[in-house]
Coordinates of C-alpha atoms and ligand atoms in Angstrom, one line a residue:
X1070 CA 7.3 29.6 32.1
X1071 CA 8.5 32.0 34.7
X1072 CA 10.5 35.2 33.8
X1073 CA 12.2 37.6 36.1
X1074 CA 10.5 40.9 36.9
X1075 CA 11.2 43.8 39.2
X1076 CA 8.5 43.2 41.8
X1077 CA 5.9 46.0 42.2
X1078 CA 6.4 47.8 45.6
X1079 CA 2.7 47.2 46.3
X1080 CA 3.5 43.4 46.3
X1081 CA 6.3 43.7 48.9
X1082 CA 4.1 42.4 51.8
X1083 CA 2.8 39.3 49.9
X1084 CA 4.2 36.0 51.2
X1085 CA 7.1 34.7 49.2
X1086 CA 6.6 31.5 47.2
X1087 CA 10.3 30.3 46.6
X1088 CA 9.8 28.5 43.3
X1089 CA 13.4 29.3 42.4
X1090 CA 14.6 27.0 45.2
X1091 CA 14.8 23.3 44.4
X1092 CA 13.9 22.5 48.0
X1093 CA 10.5 24.2 47.5
X1094 CA 9.6 21.5 44.9
X1095 CA 10.3 18.5 47.1
X1096 CA 6.9 19.0 48.8
X1097 CA 5.3 21.7 46.5
X1098 CA 1.9 21.4 48.4
X1099 CA 3.5 22.3 51.7
X1100 CA 5.3 25.2 50.1
X1101 CA 2.1 26.5 48.5
X1102 CA 0.0 25.9 51.6
X1103 CA 2.3 28.0 53.8
X1104 CA 1.7 31.1 51.5
X1105 CA -1.9 30.3 50.7
X1106 CA -2.9 30.2 54.4
X1107 CA -1.3 33.7 54.8
X1108 CA -2.9 35.4 51.8
X1109 CA -4.9 34.8 48.6
X1110 CA -1.9 36.0 46.6
X1111 CA 1.9 35.4 47.0
X1112 CA 5.0 36.6 45.1
X1113 CA 7.6 34.2 43.7
X1114 CA 11.2 34.8 44.3
X1115 CA 11.4 35.9 40.6
X1116 CA 8.9 38.7 41.3
X1117 CA 5.8 37.1 39.7
X1118 CA 2.6 37.7 41.7
X1119 CA 0.6 34.4 42.0
X1120 CA -3.0 33.6 42.9
X1121 CA -3.1 30.7 45.3
X1122 CA -6.7 30.2 46.5
X1123 CA -9.5 28.4 44.6
X1124 CA -11.8 31.5 44.5
X1125 CA -9.2 33.9 43.2
X1126 CA -7.8 31.4 40.7
X1127 CA -11.2 30.6 39.3
X1128 CA -12.2 34.3 39.3
X1129 CA -9.1 35.3 37.2
X1130 CA -9.6 32.5 34.8
X1131 CA -13.2 33.3 34.2
X1132 CA -12.9 37.1 34.2
X1133 CA -13.1 39.1 31.0
X1134 CA -10.7 41.6 32.5
X1135 CA -7.8 39.3 31.9
X1136 CA -6.2 37.8 28.8
X1137 CA -3.9 34.8 28.4
X1138 CA -0.3 35.7 29.5
X1139 CA 2.2 36.1 26.7
X1140 CA 4.3 33.0 27.5
X1141 CA 6.8 33.6 24.8
X1142 CA 7.5 37.2 25.7
X1143 CA 7.6 36.2 29.4
X1144 CA 10.6 33.9 28.7
X1145 CA 12.3 36.7 26.7
X1146 CA 11.4 36.1 23.1
X1147 CA 9.7 38.9 21.2
X1148 CA 10.2 37.8 17.6
X1149 CA 11.0 34.8 15.4
X1150 CA 9.1 31.7 14.1
X1151 CA 8.4 30.3 17.6
X1152 CA 6.9 33.7 18.7
X1153 CA 4.9 34.0 15.5
X1154 CA 3.5 30.4 15.7
X1155 CA 2.4 30.9 19.3
X1156 CA 0.6 34.1 18.4
X1157 CA -1.3 32.3 15.6
X1158 CA -2.8 29.8 18.1
X1159 CA -6.0 29.9 20.0
X1160 CA -4.3 30.7 23.3
X1161 CA -3.1 34.0 22.0
X1162 CA -6.6 35.3 21.0
X1163 CA -9.3 37.0 22.9
X1164 CA -13.0 37.0 21.9
X1165 CA -14.3 37.3 19.2
X1166 CA -11.4 35.8 17.3
X1167 CA -10.9 33.2 20.1
X1168 CA -14.6 32.3 20.0
X1169 CA -14.5 31.6 16.3
X1170 CA -11.4 29.4 16.5
X1171 CA -12.7 27.5 19.5
X1172 CA -16.0 26.8 17.7
X1173 CA -14.2 25.4 14.6
X1174 CA -11.6 23.4 16.6
X1175 CA -14.1 22.0 19.1
X1176 CA -15.7 19.8 16.4
X1177 CA -12.7 17.4 16.8
X1178 CA -13.1 17.0 20.6
X1179 CA -16.8 16.5 21.2
X1180 CA -17.7 13.8 23.7
X1181 CA -19.2 11.7 20.8
X1182 CA -16.1 12.1 18.6
X1183 CA -13.8 11.2 21.5
X1184 CA -16.0 8.1 22.3
X1185 CA -15.5 7.0 18.6
X1186 CA -11.7 7.1 19.4
X1187 CA -12.0 4.9 22.5
X1188 CA -11.3 1.6 20.7
X1189 CA -8.0 3.1 19.3
X1190 CA -7.1 4.4 22.7
X1191 CA -7.9 1.1 24.4
X1192 CA -5.8 -0.8 21.9
X1193 CA -2.8 1.5 22.5
X1194 CA -3.1 1.0 26.3
X1195 CA -3.4 -2.8 25.9
X1196 CA -0.4 -2.9 23.6
X1197 CA 1.7 -0.9 26.0
X1198 CA 0.6 -3.0 29.1
X1199 CA 1.1 -6.4 27.6
X1200 CA 4.9 -6.6 27.7
X1201 CA 5.0 -5.0 31.1
X1202 CA 2.6 -7.7 32.5
X1203 CA 4.6 -10.5 30.9
X1204 CA 7.8 -9.5 32.6
X1205 CA 6.2 -8.2 35.9
X1206 CA 7.9 -4.9 35.7
X1207 CA 7.1 -1.4 34.3
X1208 CA 9.3 1.6 33.7
X1209 CA 8.2 5.2 33.0
X1210 CA 9.2 4.8 29.4
X1211 CA 7.2 1.6 28.9
X1212 CA 3.8 3.2 29.8
X1213 CA 3.5 6.8 30.7
X1214 CA 5.9 8.0 28.0
X1215 CA 4.7 5.9 25.1
X1216 CA 0.9 6.3 25.6
X1217 CA 0.4 10.0 24.9
X1218 CA 2.4 10.1 21.7
X1219 CA 1.0 6.8 20.4
X1220 CA -2.5 7.8 21.2
X1221 CA -2.1 11.3 19.8
X1222 CA -0.5 9.6 16.7
X1223 CA -3.5 7.3 16.5
X1224 CA -6.1 10.0 16.8
X1225 CA -4.3 12.5 14.5
X1226 CA -3.5 9.7 12.0
X1227 CA 0.3 9.9 12.3
X1228 CA 1.9 6.5 11.2
X1229 CA 3.4 4.5 14.0
X1230 CA 7.0 4.7 12.5
X1231 CA 6.8 8.6 12.7
X1232 CA 5.7 8.7 16.3
X1233 CA 9.1 8.6 17.9
X1234 CA 10.3 11.4 15.7
X1235 CA 7.3 13.4 16.8
X1236 CA 8.1 12.8 20.4
X1237 CA 11.6 14.2 20.0
X1238 CA 10.5 17.2 18.0
X1239 CA 7.7 18.0 20.5
X1240 CA 10.2 17.9 23.4
X1241 CA 12.4 20.2 21.4
X1242 CA 9.6 22.6 20.7
X1243 CA 8.5 22.6 24.4
X1244 CA 12.0 23.6 25.5
X1245 CA 11.2 27.0 23.9
X1246 CA 9.2 27.8 27.0
X1247 CA 12.3 27.7 29.2
X1248 CA 14.1 31.0 30.1
X1249 CA 17.4 29.2 29.7
X1250 CA 16.7 28.0 26.1
X1251 CA 15.4 31.4 25.1
X1252 CA 18.7 33.0 26.2
X1253 CA 20.8 30.6 24.2
X1254 CA 20.9 31.2 20.4
X1255 CA 21.6 27.5 19.7
X1256 CA 18.6 26.6 21.9
X1257 CA 16.4 29.0 20.0
X1258 CA 17.6 27.7 16.6
X1259 CA 16.8 24.1 17.7
X1260 CA 13.3 25.2 18.8
X1261 CA 12.7 26.9 15.5
X1262 CA 14.0 23.9 13.5
X1263 CA 11.7 21.5 15.4
X1264 CA 8.8 23.9 14.8
X1265 CA 9.6 24.0 11.0
X1266 CA 9.6 20.2 10.7
X1267 CA 6.3 19.9 12.7
X1268 CA 4.7 22.6 10.5
X1269 CA 5.9 20.9 7.3
X1270 CA 4.5 17.6 8.5
X1271 CA 1.2 19.2 9.5
X1272 CA 0.9 20.9 6.1
X1273 CA 1.4 17.6 4.4
X1274 CA -1.3 16.0 6.6
X1275 CA -3.7 18.8 5.6
X1276 CA -3.0 18.3 1.9
X1277 CA -3.4 14.5 2.2
X1278 CA -6.6 14.5 4.3
X1279 CA -8.2 17.0 2.0
X1280 CA -7.6 14.6 -0.9
X1281 CA -8.1 11.4 1.0
X1282 CA -10.2 11.9 4.2
X1283 CA -9.7 9.3 7.0
X1284 CA -11.2 8.6 10.4
X1285 CA -9.0 11.0 12.3
X1286 CA -9.0 14.4 13.9
X1287 CA -7.1 16.1 11.1
X1288 CA -9.8 14.9 8.6
X1289 CA -12.5 16.3 10.9
X1290 CA -10.8 19.7 11.2
X1291 CA -10.2 19.9 7.4
X1292 CA -13.8 19.2 6.7
X1293 CA -15.3 21.2 9.5
X1294 CA -17.4 24.2 8.3
X1295 CA -19.5 26.5 10.3
X1296 CA -21.8 28.1 7.8
X1297 CA -19.4 29.7 5.3
X1298 CA -16.6 29.8 7.8
X1299 CA -13.8 27.3 8.0
X1300 CA -10.2 27.1 9.3
X1301 CA -7.7 28.3 6.7
X1302 CA -4.7 26.1 5.9
X1303 CA -2.4 28.3 8.0
X1304 CA -4.8 28.0 10.9
X1305 CA -5.0 24.3 10.5
X1306 CA -1.2 23.9 10.4
X1307 CA -0.7 26.2 13.5
X1308 CA -3.3 24.2 15.5
X1309 CA -2.3 20.7 14.5
X1310 CA 1.2 21.6 15.8
X1311 CA -0.4 23.2 18.9
X1312 CA -2.5 20.1 19.7
X1313 CA 0.5 17.8 19.4
X1314 CA 2.3 20.1 21.8
X1315 CA -0.6 20.8 24.2
X1316 CA -1.4 17.2 24.5
X1317 CA 2.1 15.9 24.9
X1318 CA 3.9 16.7 28.2
X1319 CA 0.5 17.4 29.9
X1320 CA -0.7 13.9 29.2
X1321 CA 2.7 12.3 29.8
X1322 CA 2.8 14.0 33.2
X1323 CA -0.8 13.0 34.0
X1324 CA -0.2 9.4 33.1
X1325 CA 2.9 9.2 35.3
X1326 CA 1.0 10.8 38.1
X1327 CA -2.1 8.5 37.7
X1328 CA 0.2 5.5 37.7
X1329 CA 2.1 6.7 40.8
X1330 CA -1.2 7.4 42.7
X1331 CA -2.7 4.0 41.9
X1332 CA 0.5 2.4 43.2
X1333 CA 0.5 4.6 46.4
X1334 CA -3.2 4.1 47.1
X1335 CA -3.9 0.3 46.8
X1336 CA -7.3 0.8 48.6
X1337 CA -8.5 3.2 45.9
X1338 CA -7.1 0.9 43.1
X1339 CA -9.0 -2.0 44.6
X1340 CA -12.2 0.1 44.2
X1341 CA -11.5 0.5 40.5
X1342 CA -10.8 -3.3 40.2
X1343 CA -14.1 -4.0 41.7
X1344 CA -16.0 -1.5 39.6
X1345 CA -14.0 -0.4 36.5
X1346 CA -16.6 2.3 35.8
X1347 CA -15.0 4.2 38.7
X1348 CA -12.1 5.0 36.3
X1349 CA -13.8 8.3 35.3
X1350 CA -14.1 9.5 38.9
X1351 CA -10.6 8.3 39.6
X1352 CA -9.2 10.5 36.7
X1353 CA -11.2 13.5 38.0
X1354 CA -9.6 13.0 41.4
X1355 CA -6.1 12.5 39.9
X1356 CA -6.5 15.8 38.1
X1357 CA -7.5 17.5 41.3
X1358 CA -5.2 15.9 43.7
X1359 CA -2.0 16.2 41.6
X1360 CA -2.7 18.3 38.6
X1361 CA 0.2 18.1 36.1
X1362 CA 0.0 21.8 35.2
X1363 CA 1.4 23.8 38.2
X1364 CA 0.3 27.1 36.9
X1365 CA -0.7 29.2 33.9
X1366 CA -0.6 33.0 33.5
X1367 CA -2.9 35.8 32.8
X1368 CA -2.4 39.5 32.4
X1369 CA -4.9 42.3 33.2
X1370 CA -6.4 44.3 30.3
X1371 CA -6.4 47.4 32.6
X1372 CA -5.0 48.3 36.0
X1373 CA -7.2 46.7 38.7
X1374 CA -7.3 45.4 42.3
X1375 CA -8.4 42.1 43.7
X1376 CA -8.9 41.7 47.5
X1377 CA -7.0 45.1 47.9
X1378 CA -4.0 43.8 45.9
X1379 CA -3.2 46.0 42.8
X1380 CA -2.3 44.5 39.4
X1381 CA -0.9 46.4 36.4
X1382 CA -2.1 46.2 32.8
X1383 CA 0.0 43.8 30.8
X1384 CA 2.0 42.4 33.7
X1385 CA 1.6 38.7 34.2
X1386 CA 0.0 37.0 37.2
X1387 CA 0.7 33.3 37.9
X1388 CA -2.5 31.4 38.4
X1389 CA -1.5 28.4 40.5
X1390 CA -3.9 25.5 39.6
X1391 CA -2.0 23.0 41.9
X1392 CA -2.6 25.3 44.9
X1393 CA -6.3 26.1 44.1
X1394 CA -7.0 22.3 43.9
X1395 CA -5.7 21.8 47.5
X1396 CA -7.3 24.9 49.0
X1397 CA -9.4 23.8 52.0
X1398 CA -11.8 26.7 51.2
X1399 CA -12.5 25.0 47.9
X1400 CA -12.6 21.3 48.8
X1401 CA -13.4 19.3 51.9
X1402 CA -10.5 17.1 53.0
X1403 CA -8.5 18.7 50.2
X1404 CA -5.3 16.8 51.0
X1405 CA -7.0 13.4 50.8
X1406 CA -7.0 11.3 47.6
X1407 CA -10.5 10.0 47.4
X1408 CA -11.9 8.8 44.1
X1409 CA -15.4 8.7 45.6
X1410 CA -15.6 12.3 46.5
X1411 CA -18.8 13.9 45.3
X1412 CA -17.7 17.4 44.3
X1413 CA -16.5 17.5 40.8
X1414 CA -15.1 20.9 40.2
X1415 CA -11.4 20.3 39.6
X1416 CA -9.3 23.1 38.1
X1417 CA -6.6 20.9 36.5
X1418 CA -7.8 21.6 33.0
X1419 CA -8.2 25.4 33.7
X1420 CA -11.5 27.3 33.7
X1421 CA -13.3 30.0 31.6
X1422 CA -13.0 30.5 27.9
X1423 CA -9.5 28.8 27.6
X1424 CA -10.7 25.7 29.5
X1425 CA -8.7 22.8 27.9
X1426 CA -10.1 22.0 24.5
X1427 CA -8.6 18.5 24.6
X1428 CA -10.0 17.7 28.1
X1429 CA -12.5 15.0 26.8
X1430 CA -9.7 13.3 24.9
X1431 CA -7.1 13.6 27.7
X1432 CA -9.7 12.2 30.2
X1433 CA -10.5 9.3 27.8
X1434 CA -6.8 8.5 27.5
X1435 CA -6.3 8.6 31.3
X1436 CA -9.5 6.6 32.0
X1437 CA -8.3 3.8 29.7
X1438 CA -4.9 3.9 31.2
X1439 CA -6.3 3.8 34.8
X1440 CA -8.8 1.1 33.9
X1441 CA -6.2 -1.0 32.1
X1442 CA -3.7 -0.6 35.0
X1443 CA -6.2 -1.5 37.7
X1444 CA -8.1 -4.4 36.0
X1445 CA -5.2 -6.1 34.3
X1446 CA -3.1 -6.3 37.5
X1447 CA -3.5 -7.9 40.9
X1448 CA -1.0 -5.5 42.4
X1449 CA 1.1 -2.5 41.4
X1450 CA 4.0 -1.4 43.6
X1451 CA 6.6 1.3 43.4
X1452 CA 10.0 -0.2 43.6
X1453 CA 11.6 3.0 44.7
X1454 CA 10.7 6.5 46.1
X1455 CA 9.5 8.8 43.5
X1456 CA 10.9 12.4 43.3
X1457 CA 9.1 15.2 41.5
X1458 CA 11.2 17.1 38.9
X1459 CA 12.0 20.5 40.3
X1460 CA 11.3 23.8 38.4
X1461 CA 8.8 22.2 36.0
X1462 CA 5.6 23.9 35.3
X1463 CA 4.4 20.7 33.8
X1464 CA 5.0 18.1 36.5
X1465 CA 6.3 14.6 36.3
X1466 CA 9.2 12.3 37.4
X1467 CA 12.5 11.4 35.9
X1468 CA 12.0 7.8 37.1
X1469 CA 9.0 5.7 37.8
X1470 CA 9.6 2.0 38.3
X1471 CA 6.9 -0.4 39.3
X1472 CA 6.5 -4.1 40.0
X1473 CA 3.3 -5.4 38.4
X1474 CA 1.5 -8.7 39.0
X1475 CA -1.0 -9.7 36.3
X1476 CA -4.6 -10.4 37.5
Ligands
HEM526 C1 -3.9 15.6 31.0 C2 -3.7 16.3 29.9 C3 -3.9 17.8 29.7 C4 -3.9 18.8 30.7 C5 -3.6 18.6 32.2 C6 -4.2 20.0 30.0 C7 -4.3 21.2 30.7 C8 -4.7 22.4 30.1 C9 -4.9 23.6 30.7 C10 -4.7 23.9 32.2 C11 -5.4 24.5 29.8 C12 -5.8 26.0 30.1 C13 -4.6 26.9 30.0 C14 -5.0 28.3 30.5 O1 -6.1 28.6 30.7 O2 -4.1 29.1 30.6 C15 -5.4 23.9 28.6 C16 -5.7 24.5 27.4 C17 -5.7 23.8 26.1 N1 -5.5 22.5 25.9 FE1 -5.0 21.1 27.3 N2 -4.4 19.8 28.7 C18 -4.3 18.4 28.5 C19 -4.4 17.7 27.3 C20 -4.7 18.3 26.1 C21 -4.9 17.6 24.8 C22 -4.7 16.1 24.7 C23 -5.1 18.6 23.9 C24 -5.4 18.4 22.4 C25 -5.3 17.4 21.7 C26 -5.2 19.9 24.5 C27 -5.4 21.0 23.9 C28 -5.6 22.3 24.6 C29 -5.9 23.5 23.9 C30 -6.1 23.7 22.4 C31 -6.0 24.5 24.9 C32 -6.3 26.0 24.6 C33 -7.7 26.3 24.7 C34 -8.1 27.7 24.5 O3 -7.2 28.6 24.6 O4 -9.3 28.0 24.3 N3 -4.9 19.7 25.9 N4 -5.0 22.6 28.7

């Protein structure tokens, strides 16, 4: 997500956050804490100014003086299908266009609608857990990788046999956000071809659900009307693809992280075993303690200053969610994983008008995963040390292997 800029002279004194160095990612929290304790803002070694403290991060996300950063331009693409698609999606819009899209899309993600999907989600979790419990062993691909796509497939109404294809296409699409892919014509062509396939599939789903409504999110969106307003077919296609994308690596990462944290904190897992209703609080704490989204970006609509630091219209600022969530000014005992903590203002799903639209769904997925993992096992143990993937704005691991004993 990060591009290379010539740093502004006014940012020369900000502490450097060396995100271009793999060593900085081994203990990302220590890297961020060093800069955060020195200043509310840092500068990455690629020249991107970054907000590090809870108050500044929340302020920028909630302020109407900023808009969503142009992620595609930031990685060097300024035209083409991938660029066009991103600019048709909700993230690219400011109010009032954003408000209208959000109102129409939100129908699919109300707490009630998501609760209706719980039996589907629980079934997918049970199916994924069963073989792992039988053999006493769980790999990253057995659980954390299969859940998000199967659940997304279930709630969008994608047939099981197509889910693996979707997984590959979505990975291909997501690679468009890497600077390296953007500089490689073959990489760009692959991204655009994955996008085209996903768009064609989504267009077919829209046609099908209009003729034969089902109990899935696409049917809800196709039917949703707000007075005389409704989503056009082009908007439906752009956003079905966006949802598949937005709920993919994020939920994969969050499921891996939740699994890892349960294994590393048996005392907390025992609390969930005793009282499975704590899975909601556990997910809130997972999302605070190790948010899968390292940062997002915003750009000022006009030149401005925060805490005496100047920012220039249209130049991106990194908004580091992972750092805000561990800011001791924002949270007591910020570095402690405690599912019983009482303050509930995590920042892992963002804040302000772009707050994650799929948060209810993502939380339901994670809650079912956490509940299933805790209650169906007597113990979960990591069989090796886990290493965070470096340079990934969406965090996760290459490997996650666990020994599981059924309850
Ligand atoms: C654990 C999983 C997830 C995480 C950590 C996550 C995180 C986020 C974050 C941080 C944002 C705000 C970005 C910003 O302000 O710059 C966001 C926005 C968004 N997310 Fe999620 N997300 C997750 C799952 C999902 C799912 C499952 C869906 C949909 C099915 C989804 C759909 C969206 C949409 C549509 C937006 C844009 C909202 C807007 O611009 O108004 N997300 N997400």
